[in-house]
């Protein structure tokens, strides 16, 4: 069965410092993995996705994530945090085509300190 | 191009009342989904529609019904609302399932008293 674990429910960083949001997944098959961002009182917006091409995936707003099969991880990083990055971030896993069940992590709330 | 739209944005119901949440997408997507979001629990799938004319249960379908009215529209109905259904509801769509990106609406905040 698939599952996804976001290791931190809250992360605080200072503006201009690196961001690391951790995600581990469990899947018996080759997964597709996504990171979404949700700003307060808004819907979810796709940051990036991995679908078995390059293991280092670049997304919007300077975010990137690396798929590590040996560690079953898909951590989200950004070199320098901006105040506008304060939001909740969700890691999502799903199997290959034929499934309609996307498994969401419980979310990581990122706080950016001035 | 509005993407995924949801109505209403906010609703207060009394226990036992019924209501329908509306969702529409203008991206010509085949698949549509309804999720609920509760604090600390991420998003949980209520129902999905793989294609026009089909609907299937997700993780938490009890107390809900859905209708895929046409390719654009997918509604969620609460027949007899309960306080446990207080949540934020999101509709999403994708080209198809699997590796496709889901696009989300802005959400409906529902409070059941």
Coordinates of N, CA and C in Angstrom, one line a residue:
Chain A
X1 N 0.8 -1.2 0.0 CA 0.0 0.0 0.0 C 0.9 1.2 0.0
X2 N 0.3 2.3 -0.6 CA 1.1 3.5 -0.6 C 0.9 4.3 0.6
X3 N 1.9 5.1 1.0 CA 1.7 6.1 2.1 C 2.8 7.1 1.9
X4 N 2.6 8.2 2.5 CA 3.5 9.3 2.5 C 3.6 10.0 3.9
X5 N 4.8 10.3 4.3 CA 5.0 10.9 5.6 C 5.8 12.2 5.5
X6 N 5.2 13.2 6.0 CA 6.0 14.5 6.1 C 6.5 14.6 7.5
X7 N 7.8 14.6 7.6 CA 8.5 14.4 8.9 C 8.3 15.6 9.8
X8 N 8.0 16.7 9.4 CA 7.9 17.9 10.2 C 6.5 18.6 10.0
X9 N 5.8 18.8 11.1 CA 4.5 19.5 10.9 C 4.7 21.0 10.8
X10 N 5.8 21.5 11.4 CA 6.1 22.9 11.4 C 7.6 23.1 11.2
X11 N 7.9 24.1 10.3 CA 9.3 24.4 10.1 C 9.4 26.0 10.1
X12 N 10.4 26.5 10.9 CA 10.6 27.9 10.9 C 12.0 28.2 10.4
X13 N 12.1 29.2 9.5 CA 13.4 29.6 9.0 C 13.5 31.1 8.9
X14 N 14.7 31.7 8.9 CA 14.8 33.1 8.7 C 14.9 33.4 7.3
X15 N 14.4 34.6 6.9 CA 14.4 35.0 5.5 C 15.8 35.0 5.0
X16 N 16.0 34.5 3.8 CA 17.4 34.4 3.2 C 18.1 33.1 3.5
X17 N 17.6 32.3 4.4 CA 18.3 31.0 4.8 C 17.6 29.9 4.0
X18 N 18.3 28.7 3.9 CA 17.8 27.6 3.1 C 16.5 27.0 3.8
X19 N 15.7 26.4 2.9 CA 14.5 25.7 3.3 C 14.7 24.2 3.0
X20 N 14.3 23.4 4.0 CA 14.3 21.9 3.7 C 13.0 21.4 4.3
X21 N 12.1 20.8 3.5 CA 10.9 20.2 3.9 C 11.0 18.7 3.5
X22 N 10.8 17.8 4.5 CA 11.1 16.4 4.3 C 9.9 15.6 4.0
X23 N 10.0 14.7 3.1 CA 8.9 13.8 2.7 C 9.5 12.4 2.4
X24 N 8.9 11.4 3.1 CA 9.3 10.0 2.8 C 8.0 9.3 2.3
X25 N 8.2 8.4 1.4 CA 7.1 7.7 0.8 C 7.2 6.2 0.9
X26 N 6.1 5.5 0.8 CA 6.2 4.0 0.7 C 5.3 3.6 -0.5
X27 N 5.9 2.9 -1.4 CA 5.2 2.4 -2.6 C 5.8 1.2 -3.1
X28 N 5.0 0.2 -3.5 CA 5.6 -1.0 -4.0 C 6.0 -0.9 -5.5
X29 N 5.5 0.2 -6.1 CA 5.7 0.4 -7.5 C 6.4 1.7 -7.8
X30 N 6.7 2.0 -9.0 CA 7.4 3.2 -9.3 C 6.4 4.4 -9.1
X31 N 6.6 5.2 -8.2 CA 5.6 6.3 -7.8 C 5.8 7.5 -8.7
X32 N 4.7 8.3 -8.7 CA 4.8 9.7 -9.1 C 4.6 10.5 -7.8
X33 N 5.4 11.5 -7.7 CA 5.4 12.3 -6.5 C 5.3 13.8 -6.9
X34 N 4.5 14.5 -6.0 CA 4.2 15.9 -6.2 C 4.5 16.7 -4.9
X35 N 4.8 18.0 -5.1 CA 4.7 18.9 -4.0 C 3.7 20.0 -4.4
X36 N 2.8 20.3 -3.4 CA 1.8 21.4 -3.6 C 2.0 22.4 -2.5
X37 N 1.7 23.6 -2.8 CA 1.7 24.7 -1.8 C 0.3 25.3 -1.6
X38 N 0.0 25.6 -0.4 CA -1.3 26.2 -0.1 C -1.1 27.4 0.8
X39 N -1.4 28.6 0.2 CA -1.3 29.8 1.0 C -2.7 29.9 1.8
X40 N -2.7 30.7 2.8 CA -3.8 30.8 3.7 C -5.1 31.1 2.9
X41 N -6.1 30.3 3.2 CA -7.5 30.4 2.6 C -7.4 30.3 1.1
X42 N -6.5 29.6 0.6 CA -6.4 29.4 -0.9 C -6.5 27.9 -1.2
X43 N -6.6 27.6 -2.5 CA -6.5 26.2 -3.0 C -5.1 25.8 -3.1
X44 N -4.9 24.6 -3.5 CA -3.5 24.0 -3.6 C -3.0 24.3 -5.0
X45 N -1.7 24.7 -5.1 CA -1.0 25.0 -6.3 C 0.2 24.1 -6.5
X46 N 0.4 23.5 -7.7 CA 1.5 22.6 -7.9 C 2.8 23.4 -7.9
X47 N 3.8 22.9 -7.1 CA 5.1 23.4 -7.1 C 6.0 22.6 -8.1
X48 N 5.9 21.3 -8.0 CA 6.7 20.5 -8.9 C 6.2 19.0 -8.9
X49 N 6.7 18.2 -9.8 CA 6.3 16.8 -9.8 C 7.4 15.9 -10.4
X50 N 7.5 14.7 -9.9 CA 8.5 13.7 -10.4 C 7.7 12.6 -11.0
X51 N 8.1 12.3 -12.3 CA 7.4 11.2 -13.0 C 8.4 10.3 -13.7
X52 N 9.5 9.9 -13.0 CA 10.5 9.0 -13.5 C 11.4 9.5 -14.6
X53 N 11.5 10.8 -14.7 CA 12.5 11.3 -15.7 C 13.7 11.7 -14.8
X54 N 14.1 12.9 -14.8 CA 15.3 13.3 -14.0 C 15.0 13.2 -12.5
X55 N 15.9 12.8 -11.7 CA 15.7 12.6 -10.3 C 15.7 14.0 -9.6
X56 N 16.3 15.0 -10.1 CA 16.3 16.3 -9.5 C 15.3 17.1 -10.3
X57 N 14.3 17.5 -9.6 CA 13.1 18.2 -10.3 C 13.1 19.7 -9.9
X58 N 13.0 20.6 -10.8 CA 12.9 22.0 -10.5 C 11.5 22.4 -10.7
X59 N 11.1 23.3 -9.7 CA 9.7 23.8 -9.8 C 9.7 25.3 -9.8
X60 N 8.5 25.8 -9.5 CA 8.3 27.2 -9.5 C 8.9 27.9 -8.3
X61 N 9.1 29.2 -8.4 CA 9.6 30.0 -7.3 C 10.9 29.6 -6.6
X62 N 11.8 28.9 -7.4 CA 13.1 28.5 -6.9 C 13.1 27.2 -6.1
X63 N 12.0 26.5 -6.0 CA 12.0 25.3 -5.3 C 12.5 24.1 -6.2
X64 N 13.1 23.1 -5.5 CA 13.4 21.9 -6.2 C 13.3 20.7 -5.3
X65 N 13.3 19.5 -5.8 CA 13.2 18.3 -5.0 C 14.0 17.2 -5.7
X66 N 14.6 16.3 -4.9 CA 15.3 15.2 -5.4 C 14.7 13.9 -5.0
X67 N 14.4 13.1 -6.0 CA 13.9 11.8 -5.8 C 15.1 10.8 -5.5
X68 N 15.0 10.2 -4.3 CA 16.1 9.2 -3.9 C 15.4 7.9 -3.6
X69 N 15.5 7.0 -4.6 CA 14.8 5.7 -4.4 C 15.3 4.9 -3.3
X70 N 16.7 4.9 -3.1 CA 17.3 4.1 -2.0 C 16.8 4.6 -0.6
X71 N 16.5 5.9 -0.5 CA 16.1 6.4 0.8 C 14.5 6.6 0.8
X72 N 13.9 6.3 -0.2 CA 12.4 6.5 -0.4 C 12.0 7.9 0.1
X73 N 12.8 8.9 -0.4 CA 12.6 10.3 0.0 C 12.4 11.2 -1.2
X74 N 11.7 12.3 -0.9 CA 11.5 13.3 -2.0 C 11.4 14.7 -1.3
X75 N 12.5 15.1 -0.7 CA 12.6 16.3 0.1 C 12.6 17.6 -0.8
X76 N 11.9 18.6 -0.3 CA 11.8 19.9 -1.0 C 12.7 20.9 -0.4
X77 N 13.5 21.6 -1.3 CA 14.4 22.5 -0.9 C 14.3 23.8 -1.6
X78 N 14.9 24.9 -1.0 CA 15.0 26.2 -1.7 C 16.2 26.9 -1.0
X79 N 17.1 27.4 -1.8 CA 18.3 28.0 -1.3 C 18.1 29.2 -0.3
X80 N 17.1 30.0 -0.6 CA 17.0 31.2 0.1 C 15.5 31.5 0.3
X81 N 15.0 31.5 1.6 CA 13.6 31.7 1.8 C 13.2 33.1 1.7
X82 N 12.0 33.3 1.2 CA 11.4 34.6 1.1 C 10.1 34.7 1.9
X83 N 9.8 35.9 2.4 CA 8.6 36.0 3.2 C 7.4 35.4 2.6
X84 N 7.3 35.5 1.2 CA 6.1 35.0 0.5 C 6.0 33.5 0.5
X85 N 7.1 32.8 0.9 CA 7.1 31.3 1.0 C 6.3 30.8 2.2
X86 N 6.0 31.6 3.1 CA 5.2 31.2 4.3 C 3.9 30.6 3.8
X87 N 3.7 29.3 4.1 CA 2.5 28.6 3.6 C 2.5 27.2 4.1
X88 N 1.5 26.4 3.7 CA 1.5 25.0 4.0 C 1.9 24.2 2.8
X89 N 2.7 23.2 3.0 CA 3.2 22.4 1.8 C 2.8 20.9 2.0
X90 N 2.4 20.4 0.9 CA 1.9 19.0 0.9 C 2.7 18.1 -0.1
X91 N 3.1 17.0 0.4 CA 3.8 16.0 -0.5 C 2.7 15.0 -0.8
X92 N 2.7 14.5 -2.1 CA 1.6 13.7 -2.6 C 2.3 12.5 -3.4
X93 N 1.8 11.3 -3.2 CA 2.3 10.2 -4.0 C 1.1 9.5 -4.7
X94 N 1.4 8.9 -5.8 CA 0.4 8.1 -6.5 C 1.2 7.1 -7.4
X95 N 0.5 6.1 -7.8 CA 1.0 5.1 -8.7 C 1.0 5.6 -10.1
X96 N 1.3 4.7 -11.0 CA 1.3 5.0 -12.4 C -0.1 5.1 -12.9
X97 N -0.3 5.3 -14.1 CA -1.6 5.5 -14.7 C -2.5 4.3 -14.4
X98 N -3.8 4.6 -14.3 CA -4.8 3.6 -13.9 C -5.3 3.8 -12.5
X99 N -4.7 4.7 -11.7 CA -5.2 4.9 -10.4 C -5.7 6.4 -10.3
X100 N -6.6 6.6 -9.5 CA -7.2 7.9 -9.3 C -7.1 8.3 -7.8
X101 N -6.2 7.6 -7.1 CA -6.1 7.9 -5.7 C -4.7 8.5 -5.4
X102 N -4.7 9.7 -5.1 CA -3.5 10.5 -4.8 C -3.5 10.5 -3.2
X103 N -2.3 10.1 -2.7 CA -2.2 10.0 -1.2 C -1.5 11.3 -0.8
X104 N -2.1 12.1 0.1 CA -1.5 13.3 0.6 C -0.9 13.1 2.0
X105 N 0.3 13.8 2.1 CA 0.9 13.9 3.5 C 0.0 14.8 4.3
X106 N 0.4 14.9 5.6 CA -0.4 15.7 6.5 C 0.0 17.2 6.5
X107 N 1.0 17.5 5.7 CA 1.4 18.9 5.5 C 2.5 19.4 6.5
X108 N 3.2 20.4 6.0 CA 4.2 21.1 6.7 C 4.0 22.5 6.6
X109 N 3.8 23.2 7.8 CA 3.6 24.6 7.8 C 4.9 25.3 7.9
X110 N 5.2 26.1 6.9 CA 6.5 26.8 6.8 C 6.3 28.3 7.3
X111 N 7.1 28.7 8.3 CA 7.1 30.0 8.8 C 8.4 30.7 8.5
X112 N 8.3 31.9 7.9 CA 9.5 32.6 7.5 C 9.7 33.8 8.4
X113 N 10.8 33.9 9.1 CA 11.0 35.0 10.1 C 11.8 36.1 9.5
X114 N 11.4 37.3 9.7 CA 12.1 38.5 9.2 C 13.4 38.7 9.8
Chain B
X1 N -9.7 32.0 -18.9 CA -9.5 30.6 -18.4 C -9.6 30.6 -16.8
X2 N -10.7 30.2 -16.3 CA -10.9 30.2 -14.8 C -10.3 29.1 -14.1
X3 N -10.1 27.9 -14.8 CA -9.5 26.7 -14.1 C -10.7 26.0 -13.4
X4 N -10.5 25.8 -12.1 CA -11.6 25.1 -11.4 C -12.3 26.1 -10.5
X5 N -13.6 26.1 -10.6 CA -14.4 27.1 -9.7 C -15.3 26.3 -8.8
X6 N -15.5 26.8 -7.6 CA -16.4 26.2 -6.7 C -17.4 27.2 -6.1
X7 N -18.6 26.7 -5.9 CA -19.6 27.6 -5.2 C -20.3 26.7 -4.2
X8 N -20.7 27.2 -3.0 CA -20.4 28.6 -2.5 C -19.0 28.6 -1.9
X9 N -18.5 29.8 -1.5 CA -17.2 29.9 -0.9 C -17.3 29.5 0.6
X10 N -18.4 29.8 1.2 CA -18.6 29.6 2.6 C -20.1 29.3 2.9
X11 N -20.4 28.4 3.8 CA -21.8 28.0 4.1 C -21.9 27.5 5.5
X12 N -23.0 28.0 6.2 CA -23.3 27.5 7.5 C -24.6 26.7 7.4
X13 N -24.6 25.5 8.0 CA -25.7 24.6 8.0 C -26.1 24.2 9.4
X14 N -27.3 23.9 9.6 CA -27.7 23.3 10.8 C -27.8 21.8 10.6
X15 N -27.5 21.1 11.7 CA -27.5 19.6 11.6 C -28.8 19.1 11.0
X16 N -28.7 18.2 10.0 CA -29.8 17.7 9.4 C -30.2 18.3 8.1
X17 N -29.7 19.5 7.8 CA -30.0 20.2 6.6 C -29.2 19.6 5.4
X18 N -29.6 19.9 4.2 CA -28.9 19.3 3.1 C -28.4 20.5 2.2
X19 N -27.4 20.2 1.4 CA -26.8 21.2 0.5 C -26.0 20.5 -0.6
X20 N -25.8 21.2 -1.6 CA -25.0 20.7 -2.7 C -23.9 21.7 -3.0
X21 N -22.6 21.2 -3.1 CA -21.5 22.0 -3.4 C -21.2 21.8 -4.9
X22 N -21.0 22.9 -5.6 CA -20.9 22.8 -7.0 C -19.4 23.0 -7.4
X23 N -19.0 22.3 -8.5 CA -17.7 22.4 -9.0 C -17.7 22.4 -10.5
X24 N -16.9 23.3 -11.2 CA -16.8 23.2 -12.6 C -15.4 23.5 -13.0
X25 N -15.0 22.9 -14.1 CA -13.6 23.1 -14.7 C -13.8 23.4 -16.2
X26 N -12.9 24.2 -16.7 CA -12.9 24.6 -18.1 C -11.7 24.2 -18.8
X27 N -11.0 23.2 -18.3 CA -9.8 22.7 -18.9 C -10.0 21.4 -19.8
X28 N -11.2 21.0 -19.9 CA -11.5 19.8 -20.7 C -10.9 18.6 -20.1
X29 N -10.8 18.5 -18.8 CA -10.2 17.4 -18.1 C -11.3 16.3 -18.0
X30 N -10.7 15.0 -18.0 CA -11.6 13.9 -17.9 C -12.0 13.5 -16.5
X31 N -11.0 13.7 -15.6 CA -11.2 13.3 -14.2 C -11.4 14.4 -13.2
X32 N -12.3 14.2 -12.3 CA -12.6 15.2 -11.2 C -12.7 14.5 -9.9
X33 N -12.5 15.3 -8.8 CA -12.3 14.8 -7.5 C -12.9 15.7 -6.5
X34 N -13.4 15.1 -5.4 CA -13.8 15.9 -4.2 C -12.9 15.4 -3.0
X35 N -12.3 16.4 -2.3 CA -11.6 16.1 -1.1 C -12.1 17.0 0.1
X36 N -11.9 16.5 1.3 CA -12.1 17.3 2.4 C -10.7 17.5 3.1
X37 N -10.6 18.7 3.7 CA -9.3 19.0 4.4 C -9.6 19.3 5.9
X38 N -9.1 18.6 6.8 CA -9.2 18.8 8.2 C -7.8 19.0 8.8
X39 N -7.8 19.8 9.9 CA -6.5 20.2 10.5 C -5.7 18.9 10.8
X40 N -4.4 18.9 10.4 CA -3.5 17.8 10.7 C -3.7 16.5 10.0
X41 N -4.6 16.5 9.0 CA -5.0 15.3 8.3 C -4.7 15.3 6.8
X42 N -4.2 16.4 6.3 CA -4.0 16.5 4.9 C -5.3 16.5 4.2
X43 N -5.3 16.1 2.9 CA -6.6 16.0 2.1 C -7.0 14.6 2.0
X44 N -8.3 14.3 2.2 CA -8.8 12.9 2.1 C -9.8 12.9 1.0
X45 N -9.7 11.9 0.1 CA -10.6 11.8 -1.0 C -11.9 11.3 -0.6
X46 N -13.0 12.0 -1.1 CA -14.3 11.6 -0.8 C -14.9 10.8 -1.9
X47 N -14.9 11.3 -3.1 CA -15.4 10.6 -4.3 C -14.5 11.2 -5.5
X48 N -14.5 10.4 -6.5 CA -13.9 10.8 -7.7 C -14.7 10.3 -8.9
X49 N -14.4 11.0 -10.0 CA -15.0 10.6 -11.3 C -13.9 10.5 -12.3
X50 N -13.6 9.3 -12.7 CA -12.5 9.0 -13.7 C -12.9 9.6 -15.0
X51 N -14.1 9.6 -15.4 CA -14.5 10.1 -16.7 C -16.0 10.4 -16.6
X52 N -16.5 11.2 -17.6 CA -17.9 11.5 -17.6 C -18.8 10.3 -17.6
X53 N -19.7 10.2 -16.6 CA -20.6 9.1 -16.5 C -20.2 8.1 -15.5
X54 N -19.0 8.3 -14.9 CA -18.6 7.3 -13.8 C -18.3 8.0 -12.6
X55 N -18.6 7.4 -11.4 CA -18.2 7.9 -10.1 C -17.7 6.7 -9.3
X56 N -16.8 7.0 -8.3 CA -16.3 5.9 -7.4 C -16.0 6.5 -6.1
X57 N -16.2 5.7 -5.1 CA -15.9 6.1 -3.7 C -14.4 6.2 -3.5
X58 N -14.1 7.2 -2.6 CA -12.7 7.4 -2.2 C -12.5 6.9 -0.8
X59 N -11.7 7.5 0.0 CA -11.4 7.1 1.4 C -12.5 7.4 2.4
X60 N -13.3 8.5 2.2 CA -14.3 8.8 3.3 C -15.6 9.2 2.6
X61 N -16.3 8.3 2.0 CA -17.5 8.6 1.2 C -18.8 8.7 2.1
X62 N -18.8 8.2 3.3 CA -20.0 8.1 4.1 C -20.6 9.5 4.3
X63 N -21.9 9.6 4.0 CA -22.6 10.8 4.3 C -22.6 11.8 3.1
X64 N -22.0 11.3 2.0 CA -21.9 12.2 0.8 C -22.5 11.4 -0.4
X65 N -22.9 12.2 -1.4 CA -23.2 11.6 -2.7 C -22.7 12.6 -3.8
X66 N -22.4 12.1 -5.0 CA -21.9 12.9 -6.0 C -22.7 12.7 -7.3
X67 N -22.5 13.7 -8.2 CA -23.1 13.6 -9.5 C -22.1 14.2 -10.5
X68 N -21.8 13.5 -11.5 CA -21.0 14.0 -12.6 C -22.0 14.5 -13.7
X69 N -22.3 15.7 -13.7 CA -23.4 16.2 -14.5 C -23.1 16.2 -16.0
X70 N -21.9 16.5 -16.3 CA -21.4 16.5 -17.6 C -19.8 16.5 -17.5
X71 N -19.1 16.7 -18.6 CA -17.7 16.7 -18.5 C -17.1 17.8 -17.6
X72 N -17.8 18.9 -17.6 CA -17.3 20.1 -16.9 C -17.7 20.1 -15.4
X73 N -18.8 19.5 -15.0 CA -19.3 19.8 -13.7 C -19.4 18.5 -12.8
X74 N -19.1 18.7 -11.5 CA -19.1 17.5 -10.6 C -19.5 18.1 -9.3
X75 N -20.7 17.6 -8.8 CA -21.3 18.2 -7.6 C -21.2 17.2 -6.4
X76 N -21.2 17.7 -5.2 CA -21.1 17.0 -4.0 C -22.3 17.3 -3.1
X77 N -23.1 16.3 -2.7 CA -24.3 16.6 -2.0 C -24.2 16.0 -0.6
X78 N -24.6 16.8 0.4 CA -24.7 16.3 1.8 C -26.2 16.2 2.0
X79 N -26.7 15.0 2.2 CA -28.2 14.8 2.4 C -28.7 15.3 3.7
X80 N -27.9 15.0 4.8 CA -28.3 15.3 6.1 C -27.0 15.6 6.9
X81 N -26.7 16.9 6.9 CA -25.4 17.4 7.4 C -25.2 17.0 8.9
X82 N -24.0 16.7 9.3 CA -23.6 16.4 10.6 C -22.4 17.3 11.0
X83 N -22.3 17.6 12.3 CA -21.1 18.4 12.7 C -19.8 17.9 12.3
X84 N -19.7 16.5 12.2 CA -18.4 15.9 11.7 C -18.1 16.2 10.3
X85 N -19.0 16.8 9.6 CA -18.8 17.2 8.2 C -18.3 18.7 8.1
X86 N -18.1 19.3 9.2 CA -17.5 20.6 9.2 C -16.1 20.5 8.7
X87 N -15.8 21.2 7.6 CA -14.5 21.0 7.0 C -14.3 22.0 5.8
X88 N -13.2 22.0 5.2 CA -13.0 22.7 3.9 C -13.0 21.7 2.8
X89 N -13.8 21.9 1.8 CA -14.0 21.0 0.7 C -13.3 21.5 -0.5
X90 N -12.5 20.7 -1.2 CA -11.8 21.1 -2.4 C -12.2 20.2 -3.5
X91 N -12.5 20.8 -4.6 CA -12.7 20.1 -5.9 C -11.4 20.2 -6.7
X92 N -11.1 19.1 -7.4 CA -9.9 19.1 -8.3 C -10.2 18.4 -9.6
X93 N -9.4 18.7 -10.6 CA -9.5 18.0 -11.9 C -8.2 17.6 -12.4
X94 N -8.1 16.6 -13.3 CA -6.9 16.3 -14.0 C -7.2 15.7 -15.3
X95 N -6.2 15.7 -16.2 CA -6.4 15.2 -17.6 C -7.0 13.8 -17.5
X96 N -6.3 13.0 -16.7 CA -6.7 11.6 -16.4 C -6.1 11.3 -15.0
X97 N -6.1 10.0 -14.6 CA -5.5 9.7 -13.3 C -4.0 9.5 -13.4
X98 N -3.5 8.8 -12.4 CA -2.1 8.4 -12.4 C -1.1 9.6 -12.3
X99 N -0.3 9.8 -13.2 CA 0.8 10.7 -13.1 C 0.4 12.2 -13.5
X100 N -0.8 12.4 -13.7 CA -1.3 13.7 -14.2 C -1.4 14.6 -13.0
X101 N -1.1 15.9 -13.2 CA -1.2 16.9 -12.2 C -2.7 17.2 -11.9
X102 N -3.0 17.4 -10.7 CA -4.4 17.8 -10.3 C -4.4 19.3 -10.1
X103 N -5.5 19.9 -10.6 CA -5.7 21.4 -10.4 C -6.8 21.6 -9.5
X104 N -6.6 22.4 -8.5 CA -7.6 22.6 -7.4 C -8.4 23.9 -7.5
X105 N -9.6 23.8 -7.0 CA -10.4 25.0 -6.8 C -10.1 25.7 -5.5
X106 N -10.7 26.9 -5.3 CA -10.3 27.7 -4.1 C -10.9 27.1 -2.8
X107 N -11.8 26.2 -2.9 CA -12.4 25.6 -1.7 C -13.7 26.1 -1.2
X108 N -14.4 25.3 -0.5 CA -15.7 25.7 0.2 C -15.5 25.4 1.7
X109 N -15.7 26.5 2.5 CA -15.6 26.3 4.0 C -17.1 26.0 4.5
X110 N -17.2 24.9 5.1 CA -18.6 24.4 5.6 C -18.5 24.3 7.1
X111 N -19.5 24.9 7.7 CA -19.7 24.8 9.2 C -21.0 24.2 9.4
X112 N -21.1 23.1 10.1 CA -22.3 22.5 10.5 C -22.5 22.6 12.0
X113 N -23.6 23.3 12.4 CA -23.9 23.6 13.8 C -24.8 22.5 14.4

